[in-house]
């Protein structure tokens, strides 16, 4: 019997993990620089939370959720995204009483039953953040600059930022009527989903993956032209804040985002490279969400970034990440007696935080040399009976070939000062 990873899931192998570690570290570092702390939320929640928190007219909730009954008969869903869980936690833990804005970032797996394609998985990873309590638009621009700075620190270039405003419930109500009048003569020829959306949430017709490319959808009235004065001022404020720090953007009136709870600012960072799965990061404001999930009325904003798509883009742009080079020295043994000494040296080195390796495979001396050469470990020492007798060992720099004699009783000290 052979087992295989489930469709849409992937192992991240030790040979590739350094890229993930790098991205995770840089993301956490940038978030910390903006005053965000990490939150870790559970992998599964009560199904209703997502119906409320993501929106029951979204594709995510209507088609993509991993939902099951547990042995206690509860309906459980594997999180398809992070915002709903963070909002639940914010309310449940009374974080509304903390000084505002309350800012959190996360690094999570997410689960969606999707048509698997390149950059579209069933289990995938997201970096994201949420900020509660600030009405913006300064914070809207600030979270966009978190993504911008993160991309810069990773080395990514030319990723397009698209922004839009989808207004508040008041402008959306007015707009939905305008949109319904516009689509009414055409709706019978549209896809089944759009016919439902027409009744329940016409705005989502703009985002349709089937009809979205049709002229009738493309030339539909645009919400951005029907914003109320407050929403208009908010959008102008966002643009001014982005201009002030020199972040370039395009206005894309067709971004409505996949999730129901967005208000006002919505944005996406889009690559040209990743084929049809080009959206690396999406986010926006959700001023009604906390209240909708049972908390006090609290403005909020956040984004989520697909880590697989991020790394695909980094690869397409030829970005090389530093590999883990913790192991600094290989200590080869030439005799049995040397084995005990090497074990002790390795122990002492590791205690000092200096990574080292020695033979665990009973390899011949020649095979140890071959292994050390192939491994890319930057320094090498060989210990045999001669070295034990003289109390001195040569430490070889594998890149330059240079050899330095080192006293065995000062070996750890030498390594501390010279090979890390
Ligand atoms: P798409 O339009 O590509 O389906 P979405 O609007 O469903 O994206 P969001 O819910 O906004 O995506 O999630 C934020 C980010 O997470 C996306 O921009 C993308 O980078 C990533 N993402 C979403 N779904 C997947 C998936 N199935 N596999 C890999 N990454 C994903
Ligand atoms: Mg999707």
XYZ file of C-alpha atoms and ligand atoms in Angstrom:
452
model
C 0.000 0.000 0.000
C 1.349 3.399 -0.923
C -0.092 6.588 0.463
C -0.009 9.908 -1.314
C -0.613 13.459 -0.138
C -4.210 14.509 -0.667
C -5.138 16.445 -3.779
C -4.407 20.122 -3.283
C -2.020 19.536 -0.366
C 1.733 19.601 -0.483
C 4.683 18.680 1.693
C 7.101 21.492 2.280
C 10.317 19.529 2.264
C 13.397 20.220 4.397
C 15.224 21.123 1.192
C 12.836 24.044 0.600
C 11.991 25.150 4.103
C 14.653 27.871 4.221
C 12.565 29.977 1.856
C 9.575 29.692 4.172
C 11.658 30.505 7.228
C 13.039 33.568 5.510
C 9.626 34.822 4.413
C 8.134 34.158 7.858
C 10.955 35.959 9.604
C 10.821 38.982 7.326
C 7.042 39.220 7.591
C 7.101 39.016 11.400
C 9.909 41.570 11.503
C 8.046 44.097 9.367
C 4.854 43.605 11.390
C 6.787 44.139 14.629
C 8.219 47.346 13.186
C 4.662 48.613 12.774
C 3.616 47.639 16.314
C 1.811 44.380 15.492
C 2.024 41.244 17.651
C 1.347 37.726 16.472
C -1.895 35.927 17.251
C -2.326 32.154 16.881
C -5.877 31.036 16.384
C -7.353 27.535 16.219
C -7.430 25.608 12.949
C -11.131 24.927 13.225
C -14.118 26.915 14.402
C -17.852 26.542 14.660
C -19.222 26.622 11.095
C -21.598 29.537 11.782
C -18.677 31.838 12.484
C -17.589 31.682 8.850
C -21.122 32.032 7.523
C -21.303 35.259 9.572
C -17.725 36.396 9.347
C -16.946 35.652 5.706
C -20.449 36.009 4.353
C -22.980 33.467 3.199
C -23.112 34.733 -0.372
C -19.390 34.199 -0.959
C -17.848 31.373 -2.954
C -15.726 30.540 0.073
C -18.766 29.807 2.227
C -21.149 28.444 -0.379
C -18.712 26.138 -2.181
C -15.284 25.862 -0.664
C -15.526 25.046 3.027
C -14.301 21.882 4.677
C -17.229 21.271 6.994
C -17.997 18.165 9.032
C -19.780 17.067 12.168
C -17.497 16.060 14.995
C -18.236 13.137 17.286
C -20.219 15.440 19.548
C -22.476 16.415 16.674
C -21.111 19.957 16.326
C -20.727 21.435 12.882
C -17.051 22.251 12.539
C -15.232 23.998 9.678
C -11.521 24.112 8.954
C -10.698 27.810 8.679
C -10.849 28.987 5.052
C -9.191 32.268 6.096
C -8.009 34.016 9.221
C -10.108 37.137 9.718
C -13.224 35.475 11.143
C -11.208 33.602 13.777
C -9.268 36.723 14.751
C -12.506 38.693 15.067
C -13.995 35.946 17.208
C -10.922 36.004 19.416
C -10.928 39.817 19.619
C -14.495 39.773 20.906
C -14.181 36.702 23.117
C -11.039 37.985 24.835
C -12.377 41.493 25.400
C -9.624 43.065 23.333
C -11.910 46.035 22.695
C -10.813 47.385 26.081
C -7.146 47.482 25.033
C -5.660 50.731 23.688
C -6.623 51.220 20.045
C -5.734 50.311 17.454
C -5.469 46.654 18.449
C -3.060 45.178 15.918
C -2.315 41.511 15.257
C -0.627 39.499 12.544
C -0.802 35.809 11.781
C 0.784 33.025 9.799
C -1.755 30.280 9.209
C -2.777 27.348 7.087
C -6.146 27.775 5.389
C -8.409 25.180 3.805
C -10.658 25.541 0.790
C -12.206 22.902 -1.413
C -10.999 24.408 -4.690
C -10.381 23.357 -8.259
C -6.706 22.677 -7.848
C -4.419 24.610 -10.194
C -1.042 26.233 -10.019
C -1.212 28.630 -7.066
C -4.613 27.296 -6.037
C -4.465 24.624 -3.368
C -6.827 23.025 -0.889
C -4.491 23.564 2.012
C -2.426 26.714 1.676
C -0.712 29.288 3.839
C -1.496 32.895 4.535
C 0.364 35.718 6.180
C -2.137 38.282 7.321
C -2.979 40.939 9.822
C -5.934 42.746 11.313
C -6.189 46.135 13.010
C -9.222 47.135 15.073
C -10.463 50.471 16.310
C -9.105 52.957 13.779
C -11.393 54.453 11.167
C -8.585 55.388 8.819
C -7.698 56.262 6.164
C -4.194 56.645 7.629
C -4.224 53.059 8.879
C -5.525 51.849 5.505
C -2.434 53.332 3.899
C -0.261 52.016 6.714
C -1.227 48.364 6.263
C -0.669 48.750 2.527
C 2.804 50.040 3.329
C 3.421 46.930 5.451
C 2.952 44.817 2.326
C 5.010 47.234 0.248
C 7.931 47.170 2.695
C 7.666 43.396 3.105
C 7.929 42.930 -0.670
C 10.921 45.271 -0.768
C 12.678 43.373 2.016
C 12.074 40.073 0.229
C 13.430 41.646 -2.948
C 10.236 41.517 -5.026
C 9.803 44.093 -7.731
C 6.988 45.451 -9.844
C 3.976 44.052 -8.100
C 1.003 46.153 -8.947
C -1.104 47.663 -6.168
C -4.750 48.140 -7.127
C -7.111 50.024 -4.845
C -10.810 50.692 -4.859
C -13.593 51.723 -2.537
C -16.775 49.713 -2.231
C -18.428 52.298 0.001
C -20.510 51.835 3.099
C -23.852 50.011 3.432
C -25.657 53.253 2.558
C -23.893 53.842 -0.765
C -23.970 50.139 -1.518
C -27.719 49.950 -1.042
C -28.232 52.745 -3.539
C -25.715 51.234 -5.930
C -27.203 47.735 -5.709
C -30.502 49.151 -6.971
C -28.718 50.867 -9.856
C -26.905 47.640 -10.628
C -30.109 45.624 -10.521
C -31.766 48.007 -12.966
C -28.730 47.657 -15.201
C -28.543 43.852 -15.092
C -32.290 43.138 -15.069
C -32.652 42.830 -18.883
C -29.568 40.558 -19.073
C -29.731 38.397 -15.970
C -31.529 35.479 -17.622
C -28.508 34.954 -19.892
C -26.009 34.951 -17.064
C -24.561 32.061 -15.077
C -26.557 30.378 -12.358
C -24.499 31.981 -9.589
C -25.047 35.420 -11.042
C -28.783 34.836 -11.128
C -28.662 34.139 -7.381
C -26.317 37.063 -6.786
C -28.729 39.314 -8.669
C -31.289 38.638 -5.942
C -29.042 38.456 -2.900
C -25.973 40.637 -3.520
C -25.727 42.158 -7.025
C -22.307 43.679 -6.264
C -20.834 40.186 -6.349
C -21.802 39.835 -10.031
C -18.854 42.133 -10.814
C -16.523 39.549 -9.272
C -17.923 36.552 -11.186
C -15.260 34.198 -12.492
C -17.589 33.029 -15.311
C -19.347 36.201 -16.468
C -16.657 38.613 -15.267
C -15.026 38.927 -18.677
C -18.282 39.660 -20.514
C -18.736 43.160 -21.887
C -22.010 43.528 -20.035
C -20.220 43.029 -16.708
C -17.213 45.088 -17.684
C -19.278 48.105 -18.610
C -21.607 47.880 -15.611
C -22.003 51.007 -13.458
C -19.102 51.355 -11.037
C -19.632 51.699 -7.330
C -16.789 54.168 -7.079
C -18.910 56.638 -9.052
C -21.730 56.423 -6.502
C -19.893 56.872 -3.202
C -21.450 59.064 -0.504
C -19.492 62.127 0.604
C -17.928 60.436 3.635
C -16.779 57.426 1.628
C -15.465 59.691 -1.089
C -13.453 61.669 1.492
C -12.104 58.418 2.940
C -10.909 57.276 -0.464
C -9.288 60.651 -1.168
C -7.586 60.382 2.227
C -6.245 56.940 1.376
C -4.785 58.203 -1.892
C -3.222 61.219 -0.167
C -1.636 58.983 2.480
C -0.211 56.656 -0.171
C 1.075 59.609 -2.188
C 2.734 61.014 0.924
C 4.981 57.958 1.285
C 5.437 57.441 -2.436
C 3.536 54.165 -2.848
C 2.240 53.865 -6.397
C -1.195 52.446 -7.107
C -3.818 52.027 -9.741
C -7.495 52.506 -9.141
C -9.350 49.402 -10.245
C -13.109 49.905 -9.925
C -13.673 46.195 -10.535
C -12.079 45.003 -7.320
C -14.914 44.017 -5.049
C -13.016 41.272 -3.198
C -14.238 37.786 -2.527
C -15.528 38.297 0.973
C -18.836 39.902 1.937
C -17.816 41.972 4.897
C -15.659 44.610 3.233
C -16.511 48.305 3.403
C -14.776 51.264 1.797
C -11.117 50.471 1.106
C -10.333 47.286 -0.803
C -6.988 46.503 -2.376
C -4.981 43.805 -4.108
C -1.341 43.280 -4.920
C -1.178 41.550 -8.273
C 1.681 39.919 -10.112
C 2.043 39.531 -13.830
C 3.830 36.218 -13.454
C 1.696 33.742 -11.588
C -0.661 33.154 -14.514
C -4.320 33.390 -13.656
C -3.623 33.093 -9.931
C -1.956 36.493 -9.910
C -3.373 37.970 -6.741
C -0.718 37.602 -4.097
C -2.345 39.689 -1.422
C -5.828 41.034 -0.865
C -7.292 43.126 1.867
C -9.665 45.784 2.926
C -11.721 47.508 5.542
C -14.558 45.734 7.330
C -16.227 48.268 9.580
C -19.350 46.180 10.146
C -17.745 42.845 10.869
C -17.062 42.959 14.605
C -20.610 44.054 15.298
C -21.952 41.470 12.880
C -20.107 38.791 14.848
C -21.588 39.890 18.170
C -19.112 42.535 19.376
C -19.409 46.268 19.880
C -19.374 48.335 16.685
C -15.644 48.585 15.864
C -13.945 49.562 12.630
C -11.403 47.086 11.312
C -9.060 46.508 8.441
C -6.748 43.709 7.342
C -5.188 41.734 4.552
C -4.127 38.205 3.738
C -1.285 37.124 1.509
C -0.956 33.708 -0.106
C 2.469 32.403 0.863
C 2.626 29.793 -1.915
C 1.865 32.513 -4.453
C 4.402 34.809 -2.827
C 7.130 32.183 -3.126
C 6.140 31.333 -6.708
C 6.489 34.995 -7.566
C 9.840 35.198 -5.788
C 11.055 32.235 -7.810
C 9.764 33.728 -11.056
C 11.692 36.907 -10.240
C 14.864 34.903 -9.580
C 15.113 35.803 -5.903
C 17.614 33.654 -4.060
C 17.023 33.105 -0.353
C 19.811 32.399 2.098
C 20.012 28.750 3.047
C 20.178 27.643 6.639
C 23.894 27.543 7.434
C 23.747 26.722 11.141
C 26.136 23.812 10.754
C 29.536 25.504 10.617
C 31.997 22.667 10.930
C 32.303 18.985 10.133
C 34.575 17.018 12.431
C 35.837 13.841 10.811
C 37.237 10.979 12.900
C 40.155 8.770 11.927
C 40.204 6.394 14.860
C 37.993 4.898 17.506
C 39.749 6.805 20.253
C 39.072 10.044 18.413
C 35.338 9.242 18.471
C 34.931 10.006 22.181
C 36.874 13.259 21.898
C 34.821 14.332 18.867
C 31.545 13.555 20.655
C 32.619 15.774 23.549
C 33.778 18.605 21.245
C 30.502 18.482 19.339
C 28.541 18.575 22.584
C 30.489 21.614 23.810
C 30.185 23.403 20.450
C 26.436 22.882 20.341
C 26.111 24.076 23.918
C 27.720 27.305 22.714
C 25.273 27.468 19.816
C 27.828 26.511 17.176
C 26.358 23.980 14.773
C 28.521 21.006 13.887
C 28.258 17.537 12.438
C 30.210 14.359 12.687
C 29.850 10.864 11.287
C 26.794 8.860 12.343
C 27.018 6.228 9.596
C 30.273 4.461 10.403
C 31.702 5.867 7.182
C 35.295 5.305 6.206
C 37.569 8.333 6.457
C 37.412 8.762 2.693
C 33.629 8.597 2.687
C 33.494 11.163 5.511
C 35.604 13.551 3.409
C 33.293 13.038 0.465
C 30.221 13.695 2.617
C 31.786 16.818 4.146
C 32.724 18.136 0.702
C 29.235 17.597 -0.673
C 27.390 18.977 2.340
C 28.592 22.540 1.866
C 29.579 22.818 5.546
C 32.098 25.685 5.511
C 34.777 24.318 7.894
C 36.379 20.934 8.435
C 38.530 19.417 11.164
C 40.041 15.941 11.169
C 40.879 14.195 14.420
C 42.848 10.954 14.646
C 45.446 9.432 16.977
C 48.095 11.971 15.862
C 45.894 14.909 16.806
C 45.014 13.317 20.130
C 48.745 12.830 20.840
C 49.852 16.322 19.789
C 46.770 18.081 21.205
C 46.490 20.115 18.034
C 44.082 19.962 15.077
C 43.885 21.767 11.750
C 40.700 23.674 10.934
C 40.220 23.969 7.206
C 38.267 26.711 5.508
C 36.576 24.768 2.705
C 36.132 27.797 0.484
C 39.740 29.014 0.533
C 41.540 25.789 1.424
C 43.388 27.643 4.159
C 44.304 25.538 7.227
C 44.733 26.898 10.761
C 46.354 24.907 13.573
C 44.214 25.015 16.718
C 44.867 23.588 20.191
C 42.259 20.967 21.091
C 41.847 22.441 24.575
C 41.027 25.819 23.035
C 38.979 24.426 20.166
C 35.553 25.688 21.241
C 36.924 29.160 21.995
C 38.600 29.261 18.589
C 35.399 28.218 16.826
C 33.406 30.854 18.698
C 35.697 33.575 17.459
C 36.466 32.370 13.959
C 33.862 30.199 12.255
C 30.486 31.737 13.088
P -8.853 34.100 -5.689
O -9.637 35.186 -6.350
O -7.516 33.843 -6.304
O -9.652 32.864 -5.442
P -9.545 34.985 -3.056
O -10.196 36.292 -3.250
O -10.372 33.780 -2.843
O -8.487 34.697 -4.232
P -8.618 35.722 -0.438
O -9.708 35.060 0.272
O -8.587 37.188 -0.502
O -8.454 35.117 -1.893
O -7.226 35.224 0.176
C -6.064 36.064 0.213
C -4.941 35.458 -0.577
O -4.764 34.092 -0.254
C -5.144 35.449 -2.074
O -4.821 36.690 -2.631
C -4.176 34.374 -2.507
O -2.865 34.862 -2.588
C -4.267 33.387 -1.388
N -5.177 32.271 -1.732
C -6.529 32.271 -1.723
N -6.998 31.067 -2.051
C -5.914 30.278 -2.284
C -5.742 28.909 -2.653
N -6.781 28.109 -2.837
N -4.467 28.446 -2.804
C -3.403 29.240 -2.601
N -3.508 30.534 -2.238
C -4.743 31.050 -2.084
Mg -10.943 32.215 -4.038
